[in-house]
Structure formats: C-alpha cells, structure tokens
Amino acid sequence: MLLNICSSLSFSALPNQKPLKIDVAFTPETIDPLNIYDKSVLIVDILRATSTIVTAIENGASYLIPVNTPEEAFKLYEQLNKNAILGGEIEGKRIKGFHLGNSISEYTSSIVKGKAIIMRTTNGTRAINACKSAKNLVIGCFLNKTACCRYIIELGCDILIVCSGKEGSFGIEDAVFAGACVNVFGQLMSNIEKTDSALACEMMYQQSKSDILGLLRKSEHGKYLINISLEDDLILCAKEDISTVVPIYFEGKIINSDQ
Ligand code: MLT
C-alpha cells in the first residue's frame, strides 16, 4: 500500500521538527477541498457511519464504496452485477431495497466477509466524499481510536479531523471523539500545535470521557436513534479501542489500511 507520507515522524518529534498542526472542522460544509491536498483528514461519524465502516472492515468486508444518494447506490449495484451488499440509511432507517441499514450489529462477518459494500448514509458518506482530495483520508471512531491516531501520526502530515455532524449542524458526539483524538495525539507527540477548535474539543472530551455512552444518550442524534428503537447502537458505538483496523479511502474505495 502506497502511503502518502509527509515526513517520517517518530511519535516524539525530532527537535526543531516543525510542529504538526491539529485542526477540527465541525461539519464537512466548512471544508475547502483545495485546502486539504497536504493534510491527513480523519473522518468522524460516531452515530453511525464510521462506526459501521470500522466494524465492516474488522469483520472482513473487502471494501466499501461511499455514495451520496440511494439512486447512485442502485446504479452502482447494477454496474457491479449485483455482486455487492447495499447498506445505509435515510432518517436513520434502512433504505427500501437495501440489504442492511446502518446499525453496526448488522455487519457481522457471516454477512460481510469477502464482500463489497455500497454505502449511503445521511452524513458520514457525504463527509467522506467531500474530502476525497485529502493527501490521506482515514476513517475513525471510538472503536479504533488509538489505532487510527497512531496510523495518522506515522503519516507525518498536518491533521484535520472532520466531524460529519448532522445535516450541516454541529454534532457533539463527533466533536467529543475529535477531542479524544487530540488528547491521544498530545500523549504520543511532543510537538503539536492545536487550533482553538481542537483545544475546545479536547476540553469537551475531558468533561465526557468518564461516560461516553451517557454523552451519546444526551446527544441530539443519540436521542433520535433511541426514539426509533436503536438504543443498542449507542451502546456498541461507545466502546473504545476494541478494534485495531484503520480503514482508509484509496482510489475510490474504503479499504483496510494494512491491505
Ligand atoms: C450517518 O451515519 O450518516 C447518520 O449519522 C445517520 C445514521 O446512521 O443514523
């Protein structure tokens, strides 16, 4: 796998090494695609797209293709001679005609192992497609938090964490996860420069780290998912560091970075 390395940083940067800048965008709508060509972008959608993607790759899915509309998904499905799984949601519920919704419990190894998945969600897949011009595009969530932070540090590029949010609005669960990553970066690297948004997220994380599930339950989207009987998803998405897979977007597909 060809990695787009910026500089071979060890975890504690060499003296006089330019500090790595860490920034956070609260929605993909604020991203200038022309301004991420030299950055490692970490896409976050805790509830639930990036949690689902990490689970699917952990359970052996060959790759995922993120699309923005159900129509795109069905067209691609035909192009692939229906040799794929259709997964995703509208308003949190499985799209009519899709095989799977967006609950990580659906993406078991017996279902996804060795399969291609065409994925459409309201926020997460849109955020991924908005950041395709990044030097490196990494998929993270609480499930693979430390693994994805370590992977990103090895790339040695400035870091932009992109929160998917909720239809163009701030989503606190994504911001708190961004803060968790800022905290990990600070622990693993001595020479980092945090923007105010990164610092704010880290402060939010410090307030929430003792009860991530409680934070998800209080979030707008978490309350919505509970209302449509998907509280179990929150329990699964709150688990920290249960996976070491790091999915990346590479040449149009989301694949396991160690492929
Ligand atoms: C998404 O994952 O894009 C959305 O947050 C919708 C969801 O899965 O409930």
Short mmCIF file of C-alpha atoms and ligand atoms in Angstrom, two decimals:
data_model
loop_
_atom_site.label_atom_id
_atom_site.label_comp_id
_atom_site.label_asym_id
_atom_site.label_seq_id
_atom_site.Cartn_x
_atom_site.Cartn_y
_atom_site.Cartn_z
CA MET A 1 0.00 0.00 0.00
CA LEU A 2 1.46 3.32 -1.07
CA LEU A 3 1.23 5.66 1.95
CA ASN A 4 1.26 9.40 1.39
CA ILE A 5 3.91 10.15 3.97
CA CYS A 6 4.65 13.80 4.69
CA SER A 7 7.61 13.27 6.99
CA SER A 8 8.82 10.18 8.82
CA LEU A 9 7.94 11.42 12.28
CA SER A 10 8.60 9.23 15.25
CA PHE A 11 6.00 9.53 17.98
CA SER A 12 8.09 12.12 19.79
CA ALA A 13 9.01 14.51 17.04
CA LEU A 14 12.69 15.24 16.48
CA PRO A 15 13.96 18.54 17.97
CA ASN A 16 13.41 21.54 15.69
CA GLN A 17 10.83 19.49 13.77
CA LYS A 18 8.01 21.69 12.53
CA PRO A 19 5.11 21.05 14.94
CA LEU A 20 2.22 19.05 13.47
CA LYS A 21 -0.90 21.21 13.32
CA ILE A 22 -4.13 19.64 14.56
CA ASP A 23 -7.41 21.23 13.50
CA VAL A 24 -11.07 20.24 13.73
CA ALA A 25 -13.91 21.10 11.33
CA PHE A 26 -17.38 20.70 12.90
CA THR A 27 -19.13 19.97 9.58
CA PRO A 28 -17.83 18.98 6.12
CA GLU A 29 -19.57 22.03 4.65
CA THR A 30 -16.77 24.19 6.08
CA ILE A 31 -14.05 22.30 4.19
CA ASP A 32 -12.28 23.83 1.18
CA PRO A 33 -11.37 20.76 -0.94
CA LEU A 34 -8.46 22.75 -2.38
CA ASN A 35 -7.01 23.21 1.09
CA ILE A 36 -6.60 19.59 2.20
CA TYR A 37 -4.21 18.32 -0.51
CA ASP A 38 -1.34 18.25 2.00
CA LYS A 39 -3.26 17.03 5.06
CA SER A 40 -4.24 13.78 6.74
CA VAL A 41 -8.00 14.04 7.16
CA LEU A 42 -9.76 11.90 9.76
CA ILE A 43 -13.49 11.47 9.05
CA VAL A 44 -15.72 11.00 12.11
CA ASP A 45 -19.39 9.99 12.26
CA ILE A 46 -19.79 8.23 15.58
CA LEU A 47 -23.55 7.70 15.13
CA ARG A 48 -23.09 5.81 12.98
CA ALA A 49 -21.33 5.69 9.58
CA THR A 50 -17.67 5.50 10.64
CA SER A 51 -18.55 3.09 13.47
CA THR A 52 -20.27 0.89 10.85
CA ILE A 53 -17.35 1.15 8.41
CA VAL A 54 -14.77 0.15 11.05
CA THR A 55 -16.97 -2.80 12.07
CA ALA A 56 -17.46 -3.95 8.46
CA ILE A 57 -13.71 -3.84 7.74
CA GLU A 58 -12.97 -5.53 11.09
CA ASN A 59 -15.38 -8.31 10.07
CA GLY A 60 -13.66 -8.88 6.75
CA ALA A 61 -15.52 -6.77 4.18
CA SER A 62 -13.35 -6.43 1.06
CA TYR A 63 -14.14 -2.76 0.61
CA LEU A 64 -16.88 -0.16 0.82
CA ILE A 65 -17.87 2.44 -1.75
CA PRO A 66 -19.43 5.56 -0.19
CA VAL A 67 -22.14 7.20 -2.30
CA ASN A 68 -24.26 10.28 -1.70
CA THR A 69 -27.71 9.14 -2.87
CA PRO A 70 -29.76 5.92 -2.96
CA GLU A 71 -30.04 6.36 -6.74
CA GLU A 72 -26.23 6.30 -7.06
CA ALA A 73 -26.19 3.18 -4.89
CA PHE A 74 -28.70 1.26 -7.02
CA LYS A 75 -26.95 2.30 -10.26
CA LEU A 76 -23.56 1.11 -8.95
CA TYR A 77 -25.17 -2.11 -7.71
CA GLU A 78 -26.34 -2.88 -11.26
CA GLN A 79 -22.91 -1.97 -12.64
CA LEU A 80 -21.38 -4.47 -10.22
CA ASN A 81 -23.85 -7.10 -11.48
CA LYS A 82 -25.47 -7.05 -8.03
CA ASN A 83 -22.26 -8.56 -6.64
CA ALA A 84 -22.32 -6.29 -3.58
CA ILE A 85 -24.24 -5.51 -0.42
CA LEU A 86 -26.35 -2.35 -0.27
CA GLY A 87 -26.08 -0.76 3.18
CA GLY A 88 -27.18 2.51 4.69
CA GLU A 89 -29.99 4.67 5.91
CA ILE A 90 -32.34 7.56 5.40
CA GLU A 91 -33.55 9.22 8.62
CA GLY A 92 -31.68 6.50 10.48
CA LYS A 93 -33.70 3.65 8.94
CA ARG A 94 -32.71 1.07 6.33
CA ILE A 95 -33.31 2.34 2.80
CA LYS A 96 -36.10 0.45 0.94
CA GLY A 97 -34.43 -2.09 -1.33
CA PHE A 98 -31.16 -2.12 0.67
CA HIS A 99 -29.91 -5.31 2.32
CA LEU A 100 -28.65 -3.63 5.52
CA GLY A 101 -29.35 -0.46 7.48
CA ASN A 102 -26.66 1.44 9.42
CA SER A 103 -26.58 -0.49 12.68
CA ILE A 104 -23.15 -1.96 13.32
CA SER A 105 -24.75 -5.16 14.67
CA GLU A 106 -25.93 -5.94 11.12
CA TYR A 107 -22.39 -6.03 9.70
CA THR A 108 -21.39 -9.44 11.03
CA SER A 109 -18.56 -11.45 9.46
CA SER A 110 -21.04 -14.07 8.21
CA ILE A 111 -22.77 -11.32 6.21
CA VAL A 112 -19.89 -9.05 5.05
CA LYS A 113 -16.71 -11.23 4.93
CA GLY A 114 -15.17 -11.00 1.47
CA LYS A 115 -17.97 -8.75 0.18
CA ALA A 116 -18.10 -5.29 -1.38
CA ILE A 117 -20.49 -2.88 0.33
CA ILE A 118 -22.12 0.09 -1.37
CA MET A 119 -22.90 2.51 1.45
CA ARG A 120 -25.14 5.55 1.60
CA THR A 121 -25.77 7.49 4.81
CA THR A 122 -27.06 10.96 5.59
CA ASN A 123 -23.85 12.47 6.92
CA GLY A 124 -20.87 10.11 7.06
CA THR A 125 -20.57 9.02 3.44
CA ARG A 126 -21.20 12.61 2.35
CA ALA A 127 -18.33 13.80 4.56
CA ILE A 128 -16.01 11.17 3.07
CA ASN A 129 -16.88 12.20 -0.49
CA ALA A 130 -16.38 15.89 0.43
CA CYS A 131 -12.77 15.16 1.48
CA LYS A 132 -11.58 12.89 -1.36
CA SER A 133 -8.89 15.47 -2.29
CA ALA A 134 -7.05 14.96 1.02
CA LYS A 135 -3.48 13.64 0.89
CA ASN A 136 -4.61 10.90 3.27
CA LEU A 137 -8.23 10.08 4.18
CA VAL A 138 -8.69 7.97 7.31
CA ILE A 139 -11.88 6.61 8.94
CA GLY A 140 -12.13 6.70 12.72
CA CYS A 141 -14.48 6.22 15.65
CA PHE A 142 -14.27 5.21 19.32
CA LEU A 143 -13.92 1.55 18.29
CA ASN A 144 -10.50 2.13 16.62
CA LYS A 145 -9.50 5.40 18.30
CA THR A 146 -5.89 4.68 19.29
CA ALA A 147 -5.10 2.63 16.18
CA CYS A 148 -6.27 5.39 13.83
CA CYS A 149 -4.40 8.08 15.80
CA ARG A 150 -1.17 6.06 15.69
CA TYR A 151 -1.64 5.47 11.94
CA ILE A 152 -2.16 9.19 11.31
CA ILE A 153 0.91 10.17 13.35
CA GLU A 154 3.06 7.85 11.21
CA LEU A 155 1.94 9.73 8.10
CA GLY A 156 3.58 12.90 9.46
CA CYS A 157 1.16 15.37 7.82
CA ASP A 158 -0.81 18.17 9.44
CA ILE A 159 -4.10 16.73 10.71
CA LEU A 160 -7.67 17.85 10.08
CA ILE A 161 -10.42 15.98 11.90
CA VAL A 162 -13.70 16.38 10.01
CA CYS A 163 -16.87 15.87 12.05
CA SER A 164 -19.80 14.71 9.94
CA GLY A 165 -22.29 16.45 12.21
CA LYS A 166 -26.00 16.23 11.46
CA GLU A 167 -27.20 17.64 8.15
CA GLY A 168 -24.88 20.62 8.29
CA SER A 169 -25.18 21.20 12.04
CA PHE A 170 -22.84 20.54 14.95
CA GLY A 171 -22.94 17.04 16.46
CA ILE A 172 -21.45 16.84 19.95
CA GLU A 173 -20.59 13.12 19.73
CA ASP A 174 -18.27 13.73 16.78
CA ALA A 175 -16.66 16.75 18.48
CA VAL A 176 -16.03 14.78 21.68
CA PHE A 177 -14.40 11.99 19.67
CA ALA A 178 -12.26 14.63 17.90
CA GLY A 179 -11.22 15.80 21.37
CA ALA A 180 -10.33 12.24 22.34
CA CYS A 181 -8.02 12.08 19.30
CA VAL A 182 -6.44 15.46 20.14
CA ASN A 183 -5.74 14.02 23.58
CA VAL A 184 -4.10 10.90 22.11
CA PHE A 185 -2.02 12.98 19.68
CA GLY A 186 -0.84 15.10 22.64
CA GLN A 187 0.13 11.98 24.58
CA LEU A 188 2.03 10.43 21.66
CA MET A 189 3.71 13.51 20.22
CA SER A 190 5.67 16.23 21.96
CA ASN A 191 5.48 18.79 19.20
CA ILE A 192 1.91 19.58 18.19
CA GLU A 193 0.06 22.82 17.56
CA LYS A 194 -3.67 22.74 18.44
CA THR A 195 -6.11 25.18 16.87
CA ASP A 196 -8.83 26.63 19.13
CA SER A 197 -11.38 24.16 17.71
CA ALA A 198 -9.03 21.27 18.55
CA LEU A 199 -8.47 22.66 22.05
CA ALA A 200 -12.23 23.16 22.56
CA CYS A 201 -12.91 19.56 21.52
CA GLU A 202 -10.25 18.27 23.88
CA MET A 203 -11.86 20.21 26.73
CA MET A 204 -15.26 18.73 25.83
CA TYR A 205 -13.68 15.26 25.83
CA GLN A 206 -12.19 15.83 29.30
CA GLN A 207 -15.72 16.57 30.54
CA SER A 208 -17.23 13.45 28.94
CA LYS A 209 -14.51 10.78 28.91
CA SER A 210 -15.78 9.01 32.02
CA ASP A 211 -19.17 8.25 30.41
CA ILE A 212 -19.09 8.18 26.60
CA LEU A 213 -22.34 6.20 26.43
CA GLY A 214 -24.02 8.83 28.59
CA LEU A 215 -22.77 11.52 26.20
CA LEU A 216 -24.21 9.63 23.21
CA ARG A 217 -27.54 9.26 25.04
CA LYS A 218 -27.66 13.05 25.62
CA SER A 219 -26.75 13.96 22.02
CA GLU A 220 -29.44 15.07 19.57
CA HIS A 221 -28.84 12.19 17.20
CA GLY A 222 -28.48 9.72 20.04
CA LYS A 223 -31.91 10.73 21.37
CA TYR A 224 -33.35 10.37 17.87
CA LEU A 225 -31.92 6.86 17.48
CA ILE A 226 -33.33 5.90 20.90
CA ASN A 227 -36.72 7.19 19.72
CA ILE A 228 -36.61 4.83 16.72
CA SER A 229 -35.67 1.88 18.99
CA LEU A 230 -31.96 1.84 18.11
CA GLU A 231 -30.50 2.45 21.59
CA ASP A 232 -28.39 -0.71 21.25
CA ASP A 233 -26.44 1.09 18.50
CA LEU A 234 -25.33 3.71 21.01
CA ILE A 235 -24.03 1.00 23.36
CA LEU A 236 -21.97 -0.58 20.56
CA CYS A 237 -20.70 2.77 19.18
CA ALA A 238 -19.50 3.87 22.63
CA LYS A 239 -17.00 1.01 23.01
CA GLU A 240 -13.39 2.28 22.93
CA ASP A 241 -10.39 0.62 21.29
CA ILE A 242 -11.97 -2.78 20.57
CA SER A 243 -10.52 -2.78 17.06
CA THR A 244 -7.10 -2.11 15.57
CA VAL A 245 -8.24 -1.87 11.95
CA VAL A 246 -7.75 1.51 10.24
CA PRO A 247 -9.94 1.95 7.17
CA ILE A 248 -8.68 4.42 4.56
CA TYR A 249 -10.19 5.90 1.39
CA PHE A 250 -7.97 4.92 -1.54
CA GLU A 251 -8.73 5.18 -5.26
CA GLY A 252 -12.49 5.39 -4.76
CA LYS A 253 -12.82 2.63 -2.16
CA ILE A 254 -12.65 2.35 1.62
CA ILE A 255 -10.18 -0.46 2.38
CA ASN A 256 -8.22 -1.83 5.30
CA SER A 257 -5.01 0.24 5.54
CA ASP A 258 -2.94 -2.92 6.04
CA GLN A 259 -4.25 -4.45 2.79
C1 MLT B 1 -24.91 8.85 9.29
O1 MLT B 1 -24.36 7.85 9.76
O2 MLT B 1 -24.56 9.43 8.26
C2 MLT B 1 -26.02 9.45 10.03
O3 MLT B 1 -25.47 10.00 11.17
C3 MLT B 1 -27.26 8.68 10.14
C4 MLT B 1 -27.35 7.46 10.99
O4 MLT B 1 -26.65 6.49 10.78
O5 MLT B 1 -28.25 7.45 11.87
#
